[in-house]
Amino acid sequence: MGTPRGLEATPLIKDGVLYTTSSWDVVHAMNAKTGDTLWTHDPKVPRDRALFYCCDVVNRGVALYRGKVYVATLDGRLIALDERTGAPLWSVDTTEGGKPYSITSAPRIARGMVVIGNGGSEYGVRGYISAYDAQTGKFAWRSYTVPGDPSRGFESKAMEAAAKTWSGDYWKAGGGGAAWEGIVYDPALDLLYFGTGNPTAWYRAIRGGGDSLYTASIVAVHAGTGEIAWHFQTTPGDNWDYDATQPLVQADLNIHGVARKVIMQANKNGFFYVLDRKTGEFLSGAPFVSGITWATGLDRKGRPLEAPGVATIKPVIVSPSPDGAHNWHPMAFSPQTGLVYLPAKVGTQSVHAPDPKWKYDPNNVNIGLDPMYDGELNAKLQTMPPATGKLLAWDPVAGKEAWSVTYPTLEGGGVLVTGNLVFQGRADGVLAAYRATDGKELWKFDTGTGIIAPPVTYLVEGVQYISVMAGWGGPLALFNPPGSGPVKPGFGRIVTFTLDGAAKLRALPLSRKSRPDPPIAVNASKQVVHEGELLYTFHCAPCHGLNAVAGPLPDLRYSGKEVMDGIEDIVLRGTRAESGMPSFQKLLNARQVRAIQSYILSRARESAAGNPPKP
Ligand code: CA
């Protein structure tokens, strides 16, 4: 796919053509039998706004409808392309004037409209989804997820009701609640469903309290108008980045003798929810991973019983981490087995250190975390057992695990079930097939590159294919924390299988020298190096890796003299903005950049001396 960055798309296949997306929202149409490219379309997203793309420059795929292919872009556009040629037919800007919105999700179709949400709650935006006429791109409606400035009047009764659950001048930071993934449609009920992200800022104690509706919620809207039909808040007054944007799966289940139309979600917060999708009634909820510390359970209406002391101004370690017990990765439901299959993460932990001095800053992230927190919990976190990843088969009626398979790496990809087979790729590049009824591993294949996307299956001329995009990326890959197990950065590709497939896979490793060779000497005190470490961890590690050990992006320990000599130009004056390295001029000064440099050089020297990268 011509990129070493994350691939998260679910390919769609129609009439022997496979449509998918790669990094920076490039759309590819291929012969589904051979992989030959028919056309590509690059929407040419400007690289210099990468500071506002928290979680890699990923895209989760296209929508297809009546001869058109729809893609949404990181910079907020929704584009319709001709299905046969890839020629652009119309393009609309779906985001509001210069705010740090981004889009990574696939558009969805409902009632002849194309519907799209957006992300940005970590930076400070007001979440919404919008609908456009699929043929012309004409705007149809917009449905906000959080209330705006009360002095301007509320758009709906739902917004007026929500405003009562916020404190202070909440609208100044946008409020968050971004619907960044997982819109689905039930044509029979004519309802659209989606989840919403965290409030801005993350921490309730600095927001001023309240449930902050409709953040961290599952929301149903009438497809014709966008009016909210019902909502269910999974994490009231969210304090830990428990976005409710995980995939929503519709199913018909028999629960205690009653046929129910349900919608299901394995939430970041560690609970698996089953709701009546007509009314939003809470039917059941149960923890699908062990070790949850933020809540002790759910009450009869599904409201969590929050554990004491987990949402104060004091720093605290909480599980699950903001990465979640499950995140955006597609899960699968089999009507044959009655089971849901999903990638679960057990025992993820994170230090939450709210910054009492936090103030909304349009040039910065606005999660409200103390960027220079240097307390004892950092060290304690290092000593906790590493989290583990597993493929979980969950019985949504019984509310318990049917079986699970723990794999050697933390990050598991999206899941496909076909017949009695479950397919899943993972961070170590392996794509494996399991028996759906009991989890017995039946087959596996090493694609050579970490997988996070879900496999898909399709038929062409009577032959069944399994296809998956292999491309290691996303926030965990970029942050690259130790203890995540084997991961495989590399050039992304799409790999396709048939029962008698005989193609050979060429190795495409990222070339990296064995040891760094620091080009200049460090002349900084221990104190400055430590300050550099704290600054690096907050500003640089989300892309270049924790402890200065990188995943798919450049590992700064290996930087040459040209980079080290020009570091102020690169970091403060944006001389590499075109390749995705934004300017930090509004966030760092020259002295701080030199402190960061001294930390990187000290890490390079440690690694060059053969000291293993930490750990
Ligand atoms: Ca979030």
Coordinates of C-alpha atoms and ligand atoms in Angstrom, one line a residue:
M1 CA 0.0 0.0 0.0
G2 CA 3.1 2.3 -0.1
T3 CA 3.0 3.3 3.5
P4 CA 4.7 2.1 6.8
R5 CA 1.8 3.6 8.8
G6 CA -1.4 2.1 10.2
L7 CA -4.0 0.4 8.1
E8 CA -7.4 0.1 9.8
A9 CA -9.8 -0.2 6.9
T10 CA -12.5 -2.8 6.3
P11 CA -12.4 -3.4 2.6
L12 CA -15.8 -3.6 0.7
I13 CA -16.2 -5.9 -2.3
K14 CA -18.8 -5.4 -5.1
D15 CA -18.9 -7.1 -8.5
G16 CA -15.4 -8.5 -8.3
V17 CA -13.9 -5.1 -7.2
L18 CA -12.3 -4.5 -3.8
Y19 CA -12.5 -0.9 -2.4
T20 CA -10.4 0.1 0.5
T21 CA -8.3 2.9 2.0
S22 CA -4.8 3.3 3.2
S23 CA -2.9 6.0 5.3
W24 CA -3.8 9.6 4.6
D25 CA -7.2 8.5 3.2
V26 CA -5.9 7.3 -0.1
V27 CA -8.7 5.2 -1.8
H28 CA -7.8 2.0 -3.8
A29 CA -10.0 0.0 -6.1
M30 CA -8.5 -3.4 -7.0
N31 CA -9.5 -6.5 -8.9
A32 CA -10.7 -8.6 -6.0
K33 CA -9.3 -11.8 -7.6
T34 CA -5.8 -10.6 -8.5
G35 CA -5.1 -7.5 -6.5
D36 CA -4.4 -5.5 -9.6
T37 CA -5.0 -1.8 -9.1
L38 CA -7.9 -0.4 -11.1
W39 CA -7.6 3.2 -9.8
T40 CA -6.5 5.1 -6.8
H41 CA -7.6 8.5 -5.4
D42 CA -5.4 10.6 -3.2
P43 CA -7.4 13.4 -1.5
K44 CA -4.1 15.1 -0.6
V45 CA -4.6 15.8 3.0
P46 CA -2.3 18.5 4.2
R47 CA 0.4 17.0 6.4
D48 CA 1.0 20.0 8.6
R49 CA -2.0 19.4 10.8
A50 CA -0.7 16.1 12.1
L51 CA -0.5 17.7 15.6
F52 CA -4.3 17.3 15.8
Y53 CA -4.4 13.7 14.6
C54 CA -4.0 11.9 17.9
C55 CA -4.1 8.3 16.8
D56 CA -2.2 7.9 13.5
V57 CA -3.2 9.1 10.0
V58 CA -5.5 6.1 9.6
N59 CA -8.8 5.6 7.7
R60 CA -11.3 2.8 8.3
G61 CA -12.7 2.5 4.8
V62 CA -15.3 3.6 2.3
A63 CA -19.0 3.4 1.8
L64 CA -20.5 2.2 -1.5
Y65 CA -23.9 3.3 -2.8
R66 CA -25.5 3.4 -6.3
G67 CA -22.4 3.7 -8.3
K68 CA -20.4 5.9 -5.9
V69 CA -17.6 5.4 -3.4
Y70 CA -17.6 7.7 -0.4
V71 CA -14.5 8.5 1.7
A72 CA -14.1 10.9 4.6
T73 CA -10.7 12.6 5.2
L74 CA -8.6 13.6 8.2
D75 CA -9.1 17.3 7.4
G76 CA -12.9 16.9 7.5
R77 CA -14.0 16.5 3.9
L78 CA -16.6 14.0 2.6
I79 CA -15.9 13.0 -1.0
A80 CA -17.9 11.1 -3.5
L81 CA -16.0 9.2 -6.3
D82 CA -17.2 7.5 -9.4
E83 CA -17.1 3.8 -8.6
R84 CA -15.7 2.9 -12.1
T85 CA -13.0 5.5 -12.5
G86 CA -12.3 7.1 -9.1
A87 CA -13.1 10.5 -10.5
P88 CA -14.3 13.0 -7.8
L89 CA -18.0 13.8 -8.2
W90 CA -18.6 16.1 -5.2
S91 CA -16.8 17.1 -2.0
V92 CA -18.1 18.9 1.1
D93 CA -16.4 20.2 4.2
T94 CA -18.1 18.6 7.1
T95 CA -16.3 20.3 9.9
E96 CA -16.6 23.7 11.5
G97 CA -14.2 26.5 10.7
G98 CA -10.6 25.7 11.6
K99 CA -11.4 23.7 14.7
P100 CA -9.2 20.6 15.4
Y101 CA -11.7 18.1 14.1
S102 CA -10.5 15.0 12.2
I103 CA -12.2 12.1 10.6
T104 CA -10.9 8.5 10.6
S105 CA -14.2 6.5 10.3
A106 CA -15.9 5.1 7.2
P107 CA -19.1 7.0 6.1
R108 CA -22.4 5.0 6.3
I109 CA -25.5 5.1 4.2
A110 CA -29.1 5.6 5.4
R111 CA -32.3 6.6 3.6
G112 CA -30.4 7.8 0.5
M113 CA -28.0 9.9 2.6
V114 CA -24.4 9.5 3.5
V115 CA -23.8 10.0 7.2
I116 CA -20.5 10.9 8.9
G117 CA -19.2 11.8 12.3
N118 CA -15.8 13.2 13.4
G119 CA -13.1 13.1 16.2
G120 CA -11.3 15.7 18.2
S121 CA -12.5 15.4 21.9
E122 CA -8.9 15.3 23.0
Y123 CA -8.3 18.8 21.5
G124 CA -11.6 20.5 22.2
V125 CA -14.4 20.3 19.6
R126 CA -18.2 20.0 19.8
G127 CA -19.2 16.5 18.6
Y128 CA -21.8 15.8 15.9
I129 CA -22.9 13.6 13.1
S130 CA -24.1 15.0 9.7
A131 CA -26.1 13.7 6.8
Y132 CA -25.8 14.6 3.1
D133 CA -27.7 13.6 0.1
A134 CA -25.8 10.7 -1.4
Q135 CA -26.3 11.8 -5.0
T136 CA -25.6 15.5 -4.7
G137 CA -23.8 16.1 -1.5
K138 CA -26.5 18.6 -0.4
F139 CA -26.5 19.0 3.4
A140 CA -29.5 17.3 5.1
W141 CA -29.1 17.6 8.9
R142 CA -26.6 17.8 11.8
S143 CA -27.1 16.2 15.2
Y144 CA -24.9 17.5 18.0
T145 CA -23.9 15.2 20.8
V146 CA -23.2 17.9 23.5
P147 CA -24.9 21.3 24.1
G148 CA -23.4 24.5 22.8
D149 CA -23.3 28.1 24.3
P150 CA -26.6 28.5 26.2
S151 CA -26.7 32.3 25.3
R152 CA -27.1 31.3 21.7
G153 CA -30.1 29.1 22.4
F154 CA -30.3 25.3 22.2
E155 CA -30.9 23.5 18.9
S156 CA -33.2 21.0 20.6
K157 CA -34.9 19.9 23.8
A158 CA -32.3 17.2 24.0
M159 CA -29.5 19.8 24.1
E160 CA -31.3 21.8 26.6
A161 CA -31.7 18.8 28.9
A162 CA -28.1 17.9 28.4
A163 CA -26.9 21.3 29.4
K164 CA -28.2 20.7 33.0
T165 CA -25.6 17.9 33.3
W166 CA -22.6 20.2 32.7
S167 CA -20.8 22.7 34.9
G168 CA -19.2 26.1 34.3
D169 CA -18.5 27.5 30.8
Y170 CA -18.3 24.0 29.4
W171 CA -18.9 25.1 25.8
K172 CA -15.7 27.1 25.6
A173 CA -13.6 23.9 25.2
G174 CA -16.2 22.5 22.8
G175 CA -17.4 19.8 25.2
G176 CA -16.2 16.8 23.2
G177 CA -18.5 13.8 22.8
A178 CA -17.1 13.2 19.3
A179 CA -18.7 10.4 17.3
W180 CA -15.5 9.2 15.7
E181 CA -16.5 5.6 14.9
G182 CA -19.3 3.1 14.6
I183 CA -22.4 4.5 13.0
V184 CA -24.9 1.8 12.1
Y185 CA -28.4 1.9 10.6
D186 CA -31.5 -0.2 11.2
P187 CA -33.8 0.4 8.1
A188 CA -36.8 -1.3 9.8
L189 CA -36.8 1.0 12.8
D190 CA -35.3 3.8 10.7
L191 CA -32.9 4.6 13.5
L192 CA -29.2 5.4 13.2
Y193 CA -26.9 4.4 16.1
F194 CA -23.5 5.7 17.1
G195 CA -21.3 6.1 20.1
T196 CA -19.8 9.3 21.5
G197 CA -16.4 10.0 22.9
N198 CA -15.1 11.5 26.1
P199 CA -15.9 15.0 27.4
T200 CA -13.3 17.8 27.1
A201 CA -11.3 17.9 29.3
W202 CA -11.0 14.3 30.4
Y203 CA -11.2 15.0 34.1
R204 CA -14.4 15.6 36.0
A205 CA -12.7 17.4 38.8
I206 CA -11.4 20.1 36.5
R207 CA -14.6 20.2 34.3
G208 CA -16.6 20.9 37.5
G209 CA -18.7 17.7 37.8
G210 CA -21.9 16.4 36.3
D211 CA -22.7 13.5 33.9
S212 CA -21.8 15.6 30.8
L213 CA -24.5 14.3 28.4
Y214 CA -24.3 12.9 25.8
T215 CA -20.6 12.0 26.0
A216 CA -19.5 8.4 26.5
S217 CA -23.0 7.3 25.4
I218 CA -24.7 5.1 22.9
V219 CA -27.1 7.3 21.0
A220 CA -30.0 6.6 18.6
V221 CA -31.3 9.2 16.2
H222 CA -34.2 9.3 13.7
A223 CA -32.5 8.9 10.3
G224 CA -34.9 11.4 8.6
T225 CA -34.1 14.3 10.9
G226 CA -31.2 13.5 13.1
E227 CA -33.4 14.0 16.2
I228 CA -32.3 12.0 19.2
A229 CA -34.6 9.0 19.8
W230 CA -32.9 7.7 22.9
H231 CA -29.5 7.6 24.6
F232 CA -27.7 5.3 27.1
Q233 CA -24.7 6.7 28.9
T234 CA -22.1 4.0 29.5
T235 CA -19.8 6.2 31.6
P236 CA -21.6 9.1 33.2
G237 CA -19.2 12.0 34.0
D238 CA -16.4 10.1 32.2
N239 CA -13.0 10.7 33.8
W240 CA -10.8 8.1 32.0
D241 CA -11.3 8.6 28.2
Y242 CA -13.9 5.8 28.0
D243 CA -15.2 6.7 24.6
A244 CA -18.3 4.7 23.7
T245 CA -17.3 4.6 20.0
Q246 CA -16.6 0.9 19.8
P247 CA -18.5 -0.9 17.0
L248 CA -22.2 -1.4 17.6
V249 CA -23.6 -4.8 16.5
Q250 CA -27.3 -5.4 15.8
A251 CA -28.8 -8.8 16.4
D252 CA -32.0 -10.6 17.1
L253 CA -31.6 -12.5 20.4
N254 CA -33.9 -14.6 22.5
I255 CA -33.4 -13.3 26.1
H256 CA -35.2 -15.3 28.8
G257 CA -37.8 -16.4 26.3
V258 CA -38.4 -13.0 24.8
A259 CA -37.4 -12.2 21.2
R260 CA -35.4 -8.9 21.3
K261 CA -34.0 -6.7 18.7
V262 CA -30.7 -5.7 20.4
I263 CA -27.7 -3.6 19.9
M264 CA -24.4 -4.7 21.5
Q265 CA -21.2 -3.1 22.4
A266 CA -17.9 -4.2 24.2
N267 CA -17.1 -0.8 25.6
K268 CA -13.6 0.7 26.3
N269 CA -14.7 0.8 30.0
G270 CA -14.6 -3.1 30.2
F271 CA -18.4 -3.8 30.3
F272 CA -20.3 -5.6 27.5
Y273 CA -23.7 -4.0 27.0
V274 CA -26.9 -5.4 25.5
L275 CA -29.6 -2.8 24.8
D276 CA -33.1 -3.0 23.2
R277 CA -32.4 -1.0 20.0
K278 CA -35.9 0.2 19.7
T279 CA -36.2 1.8 23.1
G280 CA -32.6 1.9 24.4
E281 CA -33.7 -0.1 27.4
F282 CA -30.7 -1.7 29.3
L283 CA -31.1 -5.4 29.1
S284 CA -27.7 -6.6 30.5
G285 CA -24.2 -5.6 31.2
A286 CA -21.2 -7.5 32.5
P287 CA -17.4 -7.1 32.7
F288 CA -15.8 -8.9 29.8
V289 CA -12.3 -8.5 31.2
S290 CA -10.9 -9.0 34.7
G291 CA -9.1 -6.3 36.8
I292 CA -11.5 -3.4 36.2
T293 CA -10.8 -0.8 39.0
W294 CA -12.9 2.2 38.0
A295 CA -16.2 0.6 38.8
T296 CA -17.4 -2.2 41.0
G297 CA -20.3 -3.2 38.8
L298 CA -23.5 -1.8 37.2
D299 CA -26.9 -1.0 38.9
R300 CA -30.2 -2.4 37.6
K301 CA -30.4 0.3 35.0
G302 CA -26.9 -0.1 33.8
R303 CA -25.4 2.9 35.5
P304 CA -21.9 2.1 36.8
L305 CA -21.1 1.9 40.5
E306 CA -18.0 4.1 40.5
A307 CA -15.2 3.0 42.8
P308 CA -14.2 5.6 45.4
G309 CA -11.3 7.8 44.8
V310 CA -10.9 7.2 41.0
A311 CA -12.2 10.6 39.8
T312 CA -10.6 13.1 42.2
I313 CA -7.9 15.7 41.5
K314 CA -5.3 13.3 43.0
P315 CA -3.2 11.2 40.6
V316 CA -4.5 7.6 40.4
I317 CA -3.8 4.4 38.5
V318 CA -7.0 3.1 36.8
S319 CA -7.8 0.1 34.7
P320 CA -8.7 -0.1 31.8
S321 CA -6.4 2.5 30.3
P322 CA -7.6 5.0 27.8
D323 CA -6.7 2.4 25.2
G324 CA -9.6 0.4 26.5
A325 CA -10.5 -3.2 27.2
H326 CA -11.7 -3.0 23.6
N327 CA -11.4 -0.1 21.1
W328 CA -12.5 0.6 17.5
H329 CA -11.5 -2.9 16.2
P330 CA -14.6 -4.5 14.6
M331 CA -16.2 -7.4 16.5
A332 CA -18.2 -10.1 14.9
F333 CA -21.5 -11.9 15.7
S334 CA -22.5 -15.3 14.5
P335 CA -26.2 -16.2 14.5
Q336 CA -25.1 -19.8 14.2
T337 CA -23.2 -20.0 17.5
G338 CA -25.0 -17.0 19.2
L339 CA -21.5 -15.7 20.2
V340 CA -19.8 -12.4 19.7
Y341 CA -16.1 -12.5 18.9
L342 CA -13.8 -9.6 19.8
P343 CA -10.2 -8.5 20.6
A344 CA -10.1 -7.9 24.3
K345 CA -7.2 -6.4 26.4
V346 CA -6.9 -7.6 29.9
G347 CA -5.1 -5.6 32.6
T348 CA -4.3 -2.3 30.8
Q349 CA -3.4 0.4 33.3
S350 CA -2.8 4.1 33.2
V351 CA -1.8 7.0 35.5
H352 CA -4.4 9.7 35.5
A353 CA -2.9 12.9 36.9
P354 CA -5.3 15.8 36.4
D355 CA -3.8 19.2 36.0
P356 CA -5.6 21.6 38.4
K357 CA -4.2 24.5 36.3
W358 CA -5.6 23.3 33.0
K359 CA -7.1 25.9 30.8
Y360 CA -8.5 25.5 27.3
D361 CA -5.8 26.2 24.8
P362 CA -6.7 25.9 21.1
N363 CA -3.1 25.2 20.1
N364 CA -2.7 22.2 22.4
V365 CA -4.3 18.9 23.4
N366 CA -6.9 19.6 26.0
I367 CA -7.2 16.3 27.9
G368 CA -6.2 18.1 31.2
L369 CA -3.5 15.7 32.1
D370 CA -0.6 17.3 34.0
P371 CA 2.1 17.2 31.3
M372 CA 5.0 17.3 33.8
Y373 CA 3.6 14.8 36.3
D374 CA 6.6 13.2 37.9
G375 CA 5.2 11.5 41.0
E376 CA 5.6 8.0 42.4
L377 CA 2.8 6.5 40.4
N378 CA 4.9 6.6 37.2
A379 CA 7.4 4.2 38.9
K380 CA 4.6 2.1 40.3
L381 CA 3.0 1.7 36.9
Q382 CA 6.3 0.3 35.6
T383 CA 6.2 -2.5 38.1
M384 CA 2.7 -3.7 37.3
P385 CA 2.2 -6.9 35.3
P386 CA 1.9 -6.2 31.5
A387 CA -1.5 -6.3 29.9
T388 CA -2.4 -9.3 27.7
G389 CA -4.5 -9.5 24.6
K390 CA -7.0 -12.2 23.8
L391 CA -9.6 -13.3 21.3
L392 CA -12.8 -13.5 23.3
A393 CA -15.9 -15.4 22.4
W394 CA -18.7 -13.8 24.5
D395 CA -22.2 -15.2 25.1
P396 CA -24.3 -12.0 25.1
V397 CA -27.4 -13.8 26.5
A398 CA -25.6 -15.5 29.4
G399 CA -23.4 -12.4 29.8
K400 CA -20.2 -14.4 30.1
E401 CA -17.2 -15.7 28.3
A402 CA -17.7 -18.9 26.1
W403 CA -14.0 -19.3 25.4
S404 CA -10.9 -17.2 24.8
V405 CA -7.5 -17.6 23.3
T406 CA -4.6 -15.5 24.7
Y407 CA -2.1 -14.5 22.1
P408 CA 1.6 -13.5 22.5
T409 CA 1.0 -9.8 21.8
L410 CA -1.3 -7.2 23.3
E411 CA -2.9 -5.8 20.2
G412 CA -5.4 -8.0 18.4
G413 CA -7.0 -6.9 15.1
G414 CA -10.6 -6.8 14.1
V415 CA -12.5 -10.1 13.9
L416 CA -14.4 -11.9 11.1
V417 CA -16.7 -14.9 11.5
T418 CA -17.6 -17.0 8.5
G419 CA -19.3 -20.4 8.9
N420 CA -17.7 -22.1 11.8
L421 CA -14.4 -20.1 11.4
V422 CA -13.2 -17.0 13.2
F423 CA -10.4 -15.1 11.5
Q424 CA -8.2 -12.5 13.3
G425 CA -4.8 -10.9 12.7
R426 CA -2.7 -9.3 15.4
A427 CA 0.3 -7.1 16.1
D428 CA 2.9 -9.8 15.5
G429 CA 1.7 -10.1 11.9
V430 CA 0.0 -13.5 12.3
L431 CA -3.4 -14.1 10.8
A432 CA -5.1 -17.1 12.5
A433 CA -8.3 -19.1 12.1
Y434 CA -10.1 -20.7 15.0
R435 CA -13.1 -22.9 15.3
A436 CA -16.0 -20.7 16.2
T437 CA -17.6 -23.1 18.6
D438 CA -14.6 -23.8 20.9
G439 CA -11.6 -21.6 19.9
K440 CA -9.4 -24.4 18.6
E441 CA -6.7 -22.9 16.4
L442 CA -7.0 -24.4 12.9
W443 CA -4.6 -22.4 10.8
K444 CA -2.2 -19.5 10.9
F445 CA 0.0 -17.4 8.5
D446 CA 2.7 -14.8 9.2
T447 CA 2.0 -11.8 7.0
G448 CA 5.2 -10.1 8.2
T449 CA 3.5 -6.8 9.2
G450 CA 1.4 -6.2 12.3
I451 CA -2.3 -6.4 11.7
I452 CA -5.0 -4.2 13.3
A453 CA -7.7 -4.2 10.6
P454 CA -10.4 -6.9 10.4
P455 CA -10.3 -9.6 7.7
V456 CA -13.2 -9.7 5.2
T457 CA -14.5 -12.5 3.1
Y458 CA -16.1 -12.5 -0.4
L459 CA -16.9 -14.7 -3.4
V460 CA -15.7 -14.1 -7.0
E461 CA -16.8 -16.7 -9.6
G462 CA -17.7 -19.2 -6.9
V463 CA -14.3 -19.0 -5.1
Q464 CA -14.2 -17.8 -1.5
Y465 CA -11.5 -15.3 -0.6
I466 CA -10.2 -14.0 2.8
S467 CA -8.5 -10.6 2.7
V468 CA -6.9 -8.4 5.3
M469 CA -5.0 -5.2 5.4
A470 CA -1.7 -5.7 7.2
G471 CA -0.2 -2.4 8.5
W472 CA 1.1 -1.8 12.0
G473 CA -0.1 1.6 13.3
G474 CA -2.5 3.4 15.6
P475 CA -1.8 5.0 18.9
L476 CA -0.5 1.9 20.7
A477 CA 1.9 1.2 17.8
L478 CA 3.2 4.8 17.8
F479 CA 3.5 5.1 21.6
N480 CA 5.2 1.6 21.5
P481 CA 5.2 1.0 25.3
P482 CA 7.3 -1.9 26.6
G483 CA 5.5 -5.1 27.6
S484 CA 3.1 -5.1 24.6
G485 CA 4.7 -8.3 23.3
P486 CA 6.1 -8.8 19.8
V487 CA 5.0 -6.2 17.2
K488 CA 6.0 -5.9 13.5
P489 CA 6.3 -2.5 12.0
G490 CA 6.7 -2.7 8.2
F491 CA 5.4 -1.6 4.9
G492 CA 1.6 -2.1 4.8
R493 CA -0.1 -4.4 2.3
I494 CA -3.3 -6.2 1.6
V495 CA -2.9 -10.0 1.7
T496 CA -5.6 -12.3 0.2
F497 CA -6.1 -16.0 0.7
T498 CA -8.0 -18.9 -1.1
L499 CA -7.9 -22.6 -0.2
D500 CA -5.5 -23.3 -3.0
G501 CA -3.5 -20.0 -2.9
A502 CA 0.1 -20.5 -4.0
A503 CA 1.6 -17.0 -4.1
K504 CA 4.8 -16.4 -2.3
L505 CA 4.9 -13.4 0.1
R506 CA 8.0 -11.2 -0.2
A507 CA 9.6 -9.8 3.0
L508 CA 9.3 -6.1 3.2
P509 CA 11.1 -5.2 6.5
L510 CA 11.7 -1.6 7.6
S511 CA 15.5 -1.2 7.4
R512 CA 17.0 0.1 10.6
K513 CA 20.6 0.1 11.7
S514 CA 21.4 -2.3 14.6
R515 CA 22.7 0.4 16.9
P516 CA 22.4 4.2 17.1
D517 CA 25.5 6.2 16.4
P518 CA 25.0 9.6 18.2
P519 CA 26.3 12.3 15.9
I520 CA 26.9 14.9 18.5
A521 CA 27.8 14.8 22.2
V522 CA 25.5 15.5 25.1
N523 CA 26.5 18.4 27.3
A524 CA 23.5 18.6 29.6
S525 CA 23.1 18.1 33.3
K526 CA 21.1 15.1 34.6
Q527 CA 18.4 17.5 35.6
V528 CA 18.0 18.9 32.1
V529 CA 18.0 15.4 30.6
H530 CA 15.2 14.5 33.0
E531 CA 13.2 17.6 32.1
G532 CA 13.8 16.5 28.5
E533 CA 12.4 13.1 29.3
L534 CA 9.2 14.5 30.8
L535 CA 8.7 16.9 27.8
Y536 CA 9.5 14.1 25.3
T537 CA 7.0 11.8 27.0
F538 CA 4.2 14.3 26.7
H539 CA 4.9 15.9 23.3
C540 CA 7.0 13.4 21.3
A541 CA 6.3 9.9 22.6
P542 CA 2.7 9.7 21.2
C543 CA 4.3 9.4 17.7
H544 CA 8.0 8.6 18.2
G545 CA 7.6 6.1 21.0
L546 CA 7.9 5.9 24.8
N547 CA 11.5 5.8 26.1
A548 CA 12.6 7.1 22.7
V549 CA 12.0 3.6 21.2
A550 CA 9.9 4.1 18.1
G551 CA 7.3 1.9 16.4
P552 CA 6.5 2.7 12.7
L553 CA 7.7 6.3 12.7
P554 CA 11.3 7.6 12.8
D555 CA 13.3 6.4 15.9
L556 CA 15.0 9.6 17.0
R557 CA 17.9 7.7 18.6
Y558 CA 19.1 7.0 15.1
S559 CA 18.9 10.7 13.9
G560 CA 21.9 11.8 11.9
K561 CA 23.9 15.0 12.3
E562 CA 21.6 17.0 9.9
V563 CA 18.6 16.3 12.1
M564 CA 20.4 17.0 15.3
D565 CA 21.9 20.2 14.0
G566 CA 18.6 21.4 12.6
I567 CA 16.4 20.2 15.5
E568 CA 15.1 23.7 16.3
D569 CA 14.1 24.3 12.7
I570 CA 12.3 21.0 12.5
V571 CA 10.5 21.2 15.9
L572 CA 9.8 25.0 16.1
R573 CA 9.8 26.1 12.4
G574 CA 8.1 23.2 10.8
T575 CA 10.7 22.5 8.1
R576 CA 9.5 18.9 7.9
A577 CA 5.8 19.6 8.1
E578 CA 5.3 18.2 4.6
S579 CA 6.2 14.8 5.7
G580 CA 3.9 14.9 8.7
M581 CA 6.2 16.4 11.4
P582 CA 4.2 19.5 12.5
S583 CA 5.7 22.7 14.1
F584 CA 5.5 22.8 17.9
Q585 CA 6.2 26.5 18.0
K586 CA 3.1 27.3 20.1
L587 CA 3.9 24.6 22.6
L588 CA 7.7 24.5 23.1
N589 CA 10.5 27.0 23.3
A590 CA 14.1 26.6 22.1
R591 CA 15.4 25.7 25.6
Q592 CA 12.9 23.0 26.0
V593 CA 13.7 21.6 22.5
R594 CA 17.4 21.4 23.6
A595 CA 16.3 19.5 26.7
I596 CA 14.4 17.1 24.6
Q597 CA 17.4 16.7 22.3
S598 CA 19.7 16.0 25.3
Y599 CA 17.3 13.2 26.4
I600 CA 17.2 11.7 22.9
L601 CA 21.0 11.8 22.7
S602 CA 21.4 10.2 26.1
R603 CA 19.0 7.4 25.1
A604 CA 21.0 7.0 21.8
R605 CA 24.2 6.8 23.8
E606 CA 22.8 4.2 26.2
S607 CA 21.5 2.1 23.2
A608 CA 24.9 2.5 21.3
A609 CA 26.7 1.2 24.4
G610 CA 24.6 -2.0 24.1
N611 CA 22.3 -1.2 27.0
P612 CA 19.0 -2.7 26.0
P613 CA 16.2 -0.3 25.2
K614 CA 14.2 0.3 28.3
P615 CA 13.2 -2.5 29.0
Ligands
CA1 CA -11.1 9.8 23.5

